[in-house]
mmCIF file of C-alpha atoms in Angstrom:
data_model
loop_
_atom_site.group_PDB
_atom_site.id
_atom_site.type_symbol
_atom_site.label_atom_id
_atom_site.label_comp_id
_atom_site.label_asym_id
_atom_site.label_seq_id
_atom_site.Cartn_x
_atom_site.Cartn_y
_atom_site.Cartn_z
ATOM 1 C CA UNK A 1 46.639 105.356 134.179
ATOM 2 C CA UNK A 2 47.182 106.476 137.581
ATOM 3 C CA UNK A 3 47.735 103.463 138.865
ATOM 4 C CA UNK A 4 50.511 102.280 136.171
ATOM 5 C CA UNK A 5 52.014 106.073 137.207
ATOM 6 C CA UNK A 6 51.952 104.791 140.627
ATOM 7 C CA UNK A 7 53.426 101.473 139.824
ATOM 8 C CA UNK A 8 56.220 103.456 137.812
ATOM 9 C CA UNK A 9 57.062 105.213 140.850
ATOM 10 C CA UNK A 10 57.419 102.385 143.237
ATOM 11 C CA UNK A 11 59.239 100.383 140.896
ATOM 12 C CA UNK A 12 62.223 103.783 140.584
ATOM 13 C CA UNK A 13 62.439 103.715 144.405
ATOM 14 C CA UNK A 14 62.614 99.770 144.577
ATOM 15 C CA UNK A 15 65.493 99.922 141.908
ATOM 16 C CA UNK A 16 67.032 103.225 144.006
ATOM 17 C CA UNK A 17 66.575 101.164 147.100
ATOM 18 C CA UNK A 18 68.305 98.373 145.654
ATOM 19 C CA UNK A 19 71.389 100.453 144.018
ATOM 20 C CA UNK A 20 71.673 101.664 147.521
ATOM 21 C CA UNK A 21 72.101 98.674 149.215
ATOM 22 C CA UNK A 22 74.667 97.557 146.367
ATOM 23 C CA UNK A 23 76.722 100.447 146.864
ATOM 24 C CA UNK A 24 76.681 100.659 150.372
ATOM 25 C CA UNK A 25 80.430 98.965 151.498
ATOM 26 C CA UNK A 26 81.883 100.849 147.987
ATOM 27 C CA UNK A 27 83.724 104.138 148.403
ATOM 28 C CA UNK A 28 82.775 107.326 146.707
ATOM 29 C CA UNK A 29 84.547 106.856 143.336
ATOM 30 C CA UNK A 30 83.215 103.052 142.788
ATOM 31 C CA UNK A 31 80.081 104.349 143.705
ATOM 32 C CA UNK A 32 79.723 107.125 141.007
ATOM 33 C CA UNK A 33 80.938 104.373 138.668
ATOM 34 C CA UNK A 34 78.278 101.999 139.292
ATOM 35 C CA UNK A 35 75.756 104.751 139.163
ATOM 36 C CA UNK A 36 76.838 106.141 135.915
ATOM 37 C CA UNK A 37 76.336 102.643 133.899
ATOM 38 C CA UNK A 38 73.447 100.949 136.278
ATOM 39 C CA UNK A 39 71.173 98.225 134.052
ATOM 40 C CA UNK A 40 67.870 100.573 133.598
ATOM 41 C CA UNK A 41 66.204 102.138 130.975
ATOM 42 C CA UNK A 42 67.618 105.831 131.654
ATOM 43 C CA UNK A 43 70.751 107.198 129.947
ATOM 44 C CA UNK A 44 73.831 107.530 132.059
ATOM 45 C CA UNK A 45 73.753 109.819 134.648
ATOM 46 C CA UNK A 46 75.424 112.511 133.788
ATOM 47 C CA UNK A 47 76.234 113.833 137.486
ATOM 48 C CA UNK A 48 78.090 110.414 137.811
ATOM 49 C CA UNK A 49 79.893 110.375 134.413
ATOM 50 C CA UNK A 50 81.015 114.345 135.082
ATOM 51 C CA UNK A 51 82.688 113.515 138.539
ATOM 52 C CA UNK A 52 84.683 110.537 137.442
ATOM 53 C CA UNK A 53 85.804 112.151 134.332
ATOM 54 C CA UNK A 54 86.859 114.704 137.277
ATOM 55 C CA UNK A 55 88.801 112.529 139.209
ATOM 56 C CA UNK A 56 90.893 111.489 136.932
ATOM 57 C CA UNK A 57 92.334 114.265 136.701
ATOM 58 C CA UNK A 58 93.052 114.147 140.365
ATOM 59 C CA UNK A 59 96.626 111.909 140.779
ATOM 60 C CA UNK A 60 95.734 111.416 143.874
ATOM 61 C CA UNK A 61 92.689 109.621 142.938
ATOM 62 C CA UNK A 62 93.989 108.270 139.696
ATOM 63 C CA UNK A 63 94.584 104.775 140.813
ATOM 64 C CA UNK A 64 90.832 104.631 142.781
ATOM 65 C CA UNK A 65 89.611 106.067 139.200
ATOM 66 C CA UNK A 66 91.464 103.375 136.973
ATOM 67 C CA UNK A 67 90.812 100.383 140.133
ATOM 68 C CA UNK A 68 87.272 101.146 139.606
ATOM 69 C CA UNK A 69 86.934 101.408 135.692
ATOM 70 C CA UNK A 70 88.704 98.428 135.309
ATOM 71 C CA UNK A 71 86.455 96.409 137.309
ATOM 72 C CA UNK A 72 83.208 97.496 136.026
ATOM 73 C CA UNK A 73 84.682 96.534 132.627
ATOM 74 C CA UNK A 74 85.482 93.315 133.415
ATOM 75 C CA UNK A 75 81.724 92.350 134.645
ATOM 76 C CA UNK A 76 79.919 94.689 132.246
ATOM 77 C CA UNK A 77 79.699 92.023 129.039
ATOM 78 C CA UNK A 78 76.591 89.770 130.020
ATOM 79 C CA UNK A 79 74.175 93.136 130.127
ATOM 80 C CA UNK A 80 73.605 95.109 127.072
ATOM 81 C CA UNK A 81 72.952 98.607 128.708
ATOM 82 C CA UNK A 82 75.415 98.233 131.360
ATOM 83 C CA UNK A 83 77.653 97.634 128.609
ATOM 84 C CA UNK A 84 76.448 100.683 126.553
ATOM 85 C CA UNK A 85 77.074 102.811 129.670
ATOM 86 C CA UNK A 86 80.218 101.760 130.450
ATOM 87 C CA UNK A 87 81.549 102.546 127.060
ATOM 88 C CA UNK A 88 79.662 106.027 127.417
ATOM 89 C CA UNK A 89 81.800 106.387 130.379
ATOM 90 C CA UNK A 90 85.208 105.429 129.068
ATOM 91 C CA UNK A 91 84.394 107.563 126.287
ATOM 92 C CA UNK A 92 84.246 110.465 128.637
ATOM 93 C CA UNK A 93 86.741 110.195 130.552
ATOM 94 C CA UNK A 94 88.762 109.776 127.364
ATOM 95 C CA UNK A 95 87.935 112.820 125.841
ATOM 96 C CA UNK A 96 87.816 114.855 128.949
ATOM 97 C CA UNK A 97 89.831 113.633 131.672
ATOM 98 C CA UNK A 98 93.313 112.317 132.022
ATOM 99 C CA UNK A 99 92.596 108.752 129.928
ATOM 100 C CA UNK A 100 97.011 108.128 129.782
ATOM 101 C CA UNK A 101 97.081 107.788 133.958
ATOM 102 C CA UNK A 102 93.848 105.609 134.443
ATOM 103 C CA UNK A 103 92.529 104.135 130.986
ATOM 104 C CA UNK A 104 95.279 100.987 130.549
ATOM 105 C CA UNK A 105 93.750 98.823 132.573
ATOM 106 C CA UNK A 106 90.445 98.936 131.240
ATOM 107 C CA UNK A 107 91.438 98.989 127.582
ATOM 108 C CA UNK A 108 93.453 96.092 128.176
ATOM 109 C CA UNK A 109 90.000 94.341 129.644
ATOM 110 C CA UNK A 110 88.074 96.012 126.699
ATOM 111 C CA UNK A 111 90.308 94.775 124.421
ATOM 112 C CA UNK A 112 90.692 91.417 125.331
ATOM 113 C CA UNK A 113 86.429 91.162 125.785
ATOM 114 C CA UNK A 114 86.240 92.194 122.124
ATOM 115 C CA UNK A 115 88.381 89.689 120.724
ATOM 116 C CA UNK A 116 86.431 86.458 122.726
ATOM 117 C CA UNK A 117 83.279 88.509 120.969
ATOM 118 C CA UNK A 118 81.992 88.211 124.899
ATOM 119 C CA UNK A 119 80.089 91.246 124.402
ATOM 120 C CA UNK A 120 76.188 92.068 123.610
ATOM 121 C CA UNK A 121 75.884 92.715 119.670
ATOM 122 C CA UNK A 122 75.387 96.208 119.883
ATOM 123 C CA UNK A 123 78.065 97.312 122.378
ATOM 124 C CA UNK A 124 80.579 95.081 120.806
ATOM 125 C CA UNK A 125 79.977 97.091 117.240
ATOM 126 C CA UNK A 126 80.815 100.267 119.277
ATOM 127 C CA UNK A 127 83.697 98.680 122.004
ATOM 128 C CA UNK A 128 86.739 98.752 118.977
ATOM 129 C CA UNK A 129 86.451 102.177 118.423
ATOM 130 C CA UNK A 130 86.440 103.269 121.987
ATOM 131 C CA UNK A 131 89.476 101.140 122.171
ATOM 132 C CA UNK A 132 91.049 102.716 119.822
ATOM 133 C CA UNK A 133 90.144 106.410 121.096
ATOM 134 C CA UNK A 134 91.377 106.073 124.470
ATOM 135 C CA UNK A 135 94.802 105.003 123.014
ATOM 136 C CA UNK A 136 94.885 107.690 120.832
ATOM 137 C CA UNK A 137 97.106 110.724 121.870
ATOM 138 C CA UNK A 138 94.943 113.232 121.094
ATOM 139 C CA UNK A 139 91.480 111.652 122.181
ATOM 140 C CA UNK A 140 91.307 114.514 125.105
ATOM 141 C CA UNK A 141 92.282 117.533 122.638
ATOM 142 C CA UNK A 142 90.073 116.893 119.269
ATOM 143 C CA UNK A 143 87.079 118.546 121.021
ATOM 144 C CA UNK A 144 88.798 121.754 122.100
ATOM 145 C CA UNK A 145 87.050 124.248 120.171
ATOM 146 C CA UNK A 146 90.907 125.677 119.600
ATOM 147 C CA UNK A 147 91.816 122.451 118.055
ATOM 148 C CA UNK A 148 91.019 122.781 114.087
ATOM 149 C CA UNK A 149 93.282 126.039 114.640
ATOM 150 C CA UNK A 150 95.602 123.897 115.679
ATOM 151 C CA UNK A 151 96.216 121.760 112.942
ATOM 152 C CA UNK A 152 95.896 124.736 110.618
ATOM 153 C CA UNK A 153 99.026 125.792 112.644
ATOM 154 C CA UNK A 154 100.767 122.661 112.080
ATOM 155 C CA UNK A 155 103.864 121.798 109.437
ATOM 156 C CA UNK A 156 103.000 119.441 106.521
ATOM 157 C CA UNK A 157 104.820 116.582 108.267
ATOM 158 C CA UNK A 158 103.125 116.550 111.141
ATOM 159 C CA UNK A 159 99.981 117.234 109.987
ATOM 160 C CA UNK A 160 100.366 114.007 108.113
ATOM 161 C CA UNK A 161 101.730 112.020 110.350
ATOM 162 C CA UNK A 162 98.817 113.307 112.734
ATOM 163 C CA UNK A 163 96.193 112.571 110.020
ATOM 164 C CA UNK A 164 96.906 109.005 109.738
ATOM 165 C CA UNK A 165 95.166 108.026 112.769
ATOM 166 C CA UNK A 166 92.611 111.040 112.913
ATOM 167 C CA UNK A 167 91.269 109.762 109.767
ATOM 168 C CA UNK A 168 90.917 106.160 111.036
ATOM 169 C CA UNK A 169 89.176 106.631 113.975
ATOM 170 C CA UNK A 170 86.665 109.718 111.940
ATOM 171 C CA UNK A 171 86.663 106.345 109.413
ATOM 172 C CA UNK A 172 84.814 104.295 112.133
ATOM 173 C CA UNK A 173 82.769 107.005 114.001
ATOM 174 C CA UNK A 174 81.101 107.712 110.954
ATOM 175 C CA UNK A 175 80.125 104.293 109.683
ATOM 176 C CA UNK A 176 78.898 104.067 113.538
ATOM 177 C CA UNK A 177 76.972 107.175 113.508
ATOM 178 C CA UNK A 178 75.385 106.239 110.017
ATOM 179 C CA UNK A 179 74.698 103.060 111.134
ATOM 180 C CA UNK A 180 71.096 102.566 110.004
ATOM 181 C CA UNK A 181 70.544 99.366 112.830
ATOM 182 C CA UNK A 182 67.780 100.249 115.349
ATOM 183 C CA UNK A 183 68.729 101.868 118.556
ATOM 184 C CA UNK A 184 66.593 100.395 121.395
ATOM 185 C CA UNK A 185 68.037 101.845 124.668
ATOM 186 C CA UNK A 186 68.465 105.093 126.073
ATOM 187 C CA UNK A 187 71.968 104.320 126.705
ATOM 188 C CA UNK A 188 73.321 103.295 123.108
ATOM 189 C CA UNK A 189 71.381 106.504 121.761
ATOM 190 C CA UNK A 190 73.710 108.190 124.260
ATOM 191 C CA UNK A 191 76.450 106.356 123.003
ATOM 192 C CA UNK A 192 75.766 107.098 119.570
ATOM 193 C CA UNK A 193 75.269 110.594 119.690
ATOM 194 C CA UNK A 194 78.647 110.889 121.734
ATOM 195 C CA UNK A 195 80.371 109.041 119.142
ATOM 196 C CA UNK A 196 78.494 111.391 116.120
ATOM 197 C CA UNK A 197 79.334 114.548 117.686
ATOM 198 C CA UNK A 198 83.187 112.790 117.629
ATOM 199 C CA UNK A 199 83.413 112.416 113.884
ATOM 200 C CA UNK A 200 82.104 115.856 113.351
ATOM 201 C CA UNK A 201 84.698 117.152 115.511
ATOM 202 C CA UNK A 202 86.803 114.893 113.704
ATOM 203 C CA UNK A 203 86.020 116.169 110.582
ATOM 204 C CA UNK A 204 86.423 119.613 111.659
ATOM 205 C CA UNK A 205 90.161 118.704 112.794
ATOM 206 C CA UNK A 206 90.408 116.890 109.219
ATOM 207 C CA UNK A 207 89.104 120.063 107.414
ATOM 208 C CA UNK A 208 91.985 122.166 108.861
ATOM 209 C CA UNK A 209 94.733 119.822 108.387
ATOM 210 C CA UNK A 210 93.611 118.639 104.459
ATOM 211 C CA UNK A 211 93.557 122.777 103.713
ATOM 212 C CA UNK A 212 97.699 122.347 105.117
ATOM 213 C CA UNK A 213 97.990 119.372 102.592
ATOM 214 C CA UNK A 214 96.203 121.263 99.940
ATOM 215 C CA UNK A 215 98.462 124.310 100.597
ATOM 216 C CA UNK A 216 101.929 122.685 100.562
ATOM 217 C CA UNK A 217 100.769 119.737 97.611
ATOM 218 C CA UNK A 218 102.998 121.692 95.002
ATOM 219 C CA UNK A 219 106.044 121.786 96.945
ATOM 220 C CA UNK A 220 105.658 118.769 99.015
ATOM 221 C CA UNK A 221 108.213 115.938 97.627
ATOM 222 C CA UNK A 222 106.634 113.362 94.898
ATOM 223 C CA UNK A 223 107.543 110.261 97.149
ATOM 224 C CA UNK A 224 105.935 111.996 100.114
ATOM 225 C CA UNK A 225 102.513 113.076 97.799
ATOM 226 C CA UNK A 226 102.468 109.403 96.413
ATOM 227 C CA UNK A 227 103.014 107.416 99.446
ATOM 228 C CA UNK A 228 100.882 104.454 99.926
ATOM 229 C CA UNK A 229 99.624 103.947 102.822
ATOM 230 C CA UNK A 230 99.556 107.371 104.512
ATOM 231 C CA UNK A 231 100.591 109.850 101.221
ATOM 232 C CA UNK A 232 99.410 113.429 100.667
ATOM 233 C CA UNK A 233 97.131 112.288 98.216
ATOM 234 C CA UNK A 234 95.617 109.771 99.991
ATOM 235 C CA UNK A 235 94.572 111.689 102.952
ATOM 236 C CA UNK A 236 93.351 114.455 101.168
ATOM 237 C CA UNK A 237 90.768 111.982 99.267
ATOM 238 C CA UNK A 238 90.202 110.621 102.415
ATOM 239 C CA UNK A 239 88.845 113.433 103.871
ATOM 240 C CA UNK A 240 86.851 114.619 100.927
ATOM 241 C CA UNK A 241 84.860 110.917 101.226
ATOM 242 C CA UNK A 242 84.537 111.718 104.890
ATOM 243 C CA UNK A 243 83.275 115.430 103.815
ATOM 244 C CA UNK A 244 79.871 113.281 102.183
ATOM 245 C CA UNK A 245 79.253 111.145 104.981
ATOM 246 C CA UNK A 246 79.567 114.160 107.397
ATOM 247 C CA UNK A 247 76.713 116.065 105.964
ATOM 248 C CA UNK A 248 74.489 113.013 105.667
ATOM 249 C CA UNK A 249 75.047 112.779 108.891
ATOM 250 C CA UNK A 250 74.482 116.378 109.608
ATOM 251 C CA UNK A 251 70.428 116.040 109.232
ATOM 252 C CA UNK A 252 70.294 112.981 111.537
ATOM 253 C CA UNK A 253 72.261 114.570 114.155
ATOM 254 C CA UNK A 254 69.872 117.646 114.434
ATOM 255 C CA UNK A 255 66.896 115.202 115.558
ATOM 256 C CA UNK A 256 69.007 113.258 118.007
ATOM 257 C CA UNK A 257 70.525 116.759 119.811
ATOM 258 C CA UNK A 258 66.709 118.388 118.873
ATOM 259 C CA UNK A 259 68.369 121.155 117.160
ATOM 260 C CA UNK A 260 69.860 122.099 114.002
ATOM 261 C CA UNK A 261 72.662 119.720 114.086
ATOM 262 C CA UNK A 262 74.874 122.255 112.046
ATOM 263 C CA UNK A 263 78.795 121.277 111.826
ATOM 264 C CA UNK A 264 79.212 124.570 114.091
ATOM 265 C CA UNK A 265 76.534 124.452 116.656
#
């Protein structure tokens, strides 16, 4: 036993030692970018993924910040975890940073790797929903804890006109999340507990706007209650489907965080 602990050790500073040496001519940013999706059996580091979620919000590093995602994009599809992490990482920066001034250029690379299928099975079942988040308006405001009040502030028109895609992208995160497949790395549990904890947001969001529907369904005008796709009625069955698959998911999601997993915690 002591010996495999020994041979555990040497083999983190051989693999530090090496991610040294590979990031020795890059500057800061492409450094914390390679760190935060390097091919090992550890999650992303979160040090790495909370700086360049940082920067981006910088414009004077925004160009270093997109430069850098970009390129780790475009190389990350022949390695399933560095392919995991780098969608953990997009995800981030998406839904806390600045993703409009430095997310184009790697959701056009994203993008075009999920339509040659030229990523690892797993990643590529998770790589069209990130897509779609980052080009989503509101991928860095769902999470606020403010936002549910929000949409509970919100006119009927533009609460259904913001529902439409709200509702898609909860749609996917969901079927993700309750995805019974095996996970087998760290970094895809990471990436599926990140994408969870989005469709429970979600849902939250969706909770406050349907009650807005629900509130103005008398008044609202037949054509607008009826119309197919995108209707009253419509979303408000939309979100009472996505009510049961929330609270399935509810249980799983208090073993993957280790706590209760409660819609509010």
């Amino acid at each position: 036993a002591a010996r495999g602990g020994e041979r555990t050790v040497m083999a983190g500073r051989l693999a530090a030692g090496l991610r040294n040496l590979q990031t020795a001519a890059m500057d800061e940013i492409s450094t914390a970018v390679f760190k935060a999706t390097t091919d090992d059996l550890f999650e992303p580091k979160e040090k790495h993924v909370v700086a360049v979620a940082r920067w981006s919000c910088e414009p004077e590093l925004q160009e270093q910040v997109a430069s850098a995602l970009a390129k780790r994009v475009s190389t990350c599809g022949a390695r399933p975890v560095t392919t995991a992490k780098t969608l953990f990482l997009l995800h981030r920066v998406a839904t806390t940073g600045e993703p409009e001034a430095v997310l184009g250029p790697s959701v056009a690379e994203l993008r075009s790797l999920v339509e040659r299928r030229s990523l690892p099975a797993a990643e590529l079942a998770y790589a069209p929903y990130i897509v779609g988040l980052c080009e989503w308006d509101d991928c860095n405001l769902f999470r606020r804890p403010d936002a549910p009040a929000c949409w509970r502030g919100m006119p009927l028109p533009a609460v259904l006109e913001g529902l439409r895609p709200l509702q898609a992208l909860a749609e996917q995160a969901l079927e993700l999340a309750l995805d019974a497949s095996e996970v087998t790395t760290p970094a895809v549990a990471a990436l599926r507990l990140a994408v969870a904890e989005d469709a429970f947001a979600m849902f939250l969001c969706e909770t406050a706007g349907a009650a807005v529907l629900q509130d103005g369904l008398l008044a609202a005008p037949l054509a607008l209650v009826n119309l197919r796709p995108g209707g009253l009625l419509e979303a408000l069955r939309a979100s009472n489907r996505h009510a049961e698959d929330a609270l399935m998911l509810q249980e799983a999601l208090g073993s993957w965080r280790g706590g209760s997993g409660r819609l509010d915690a």
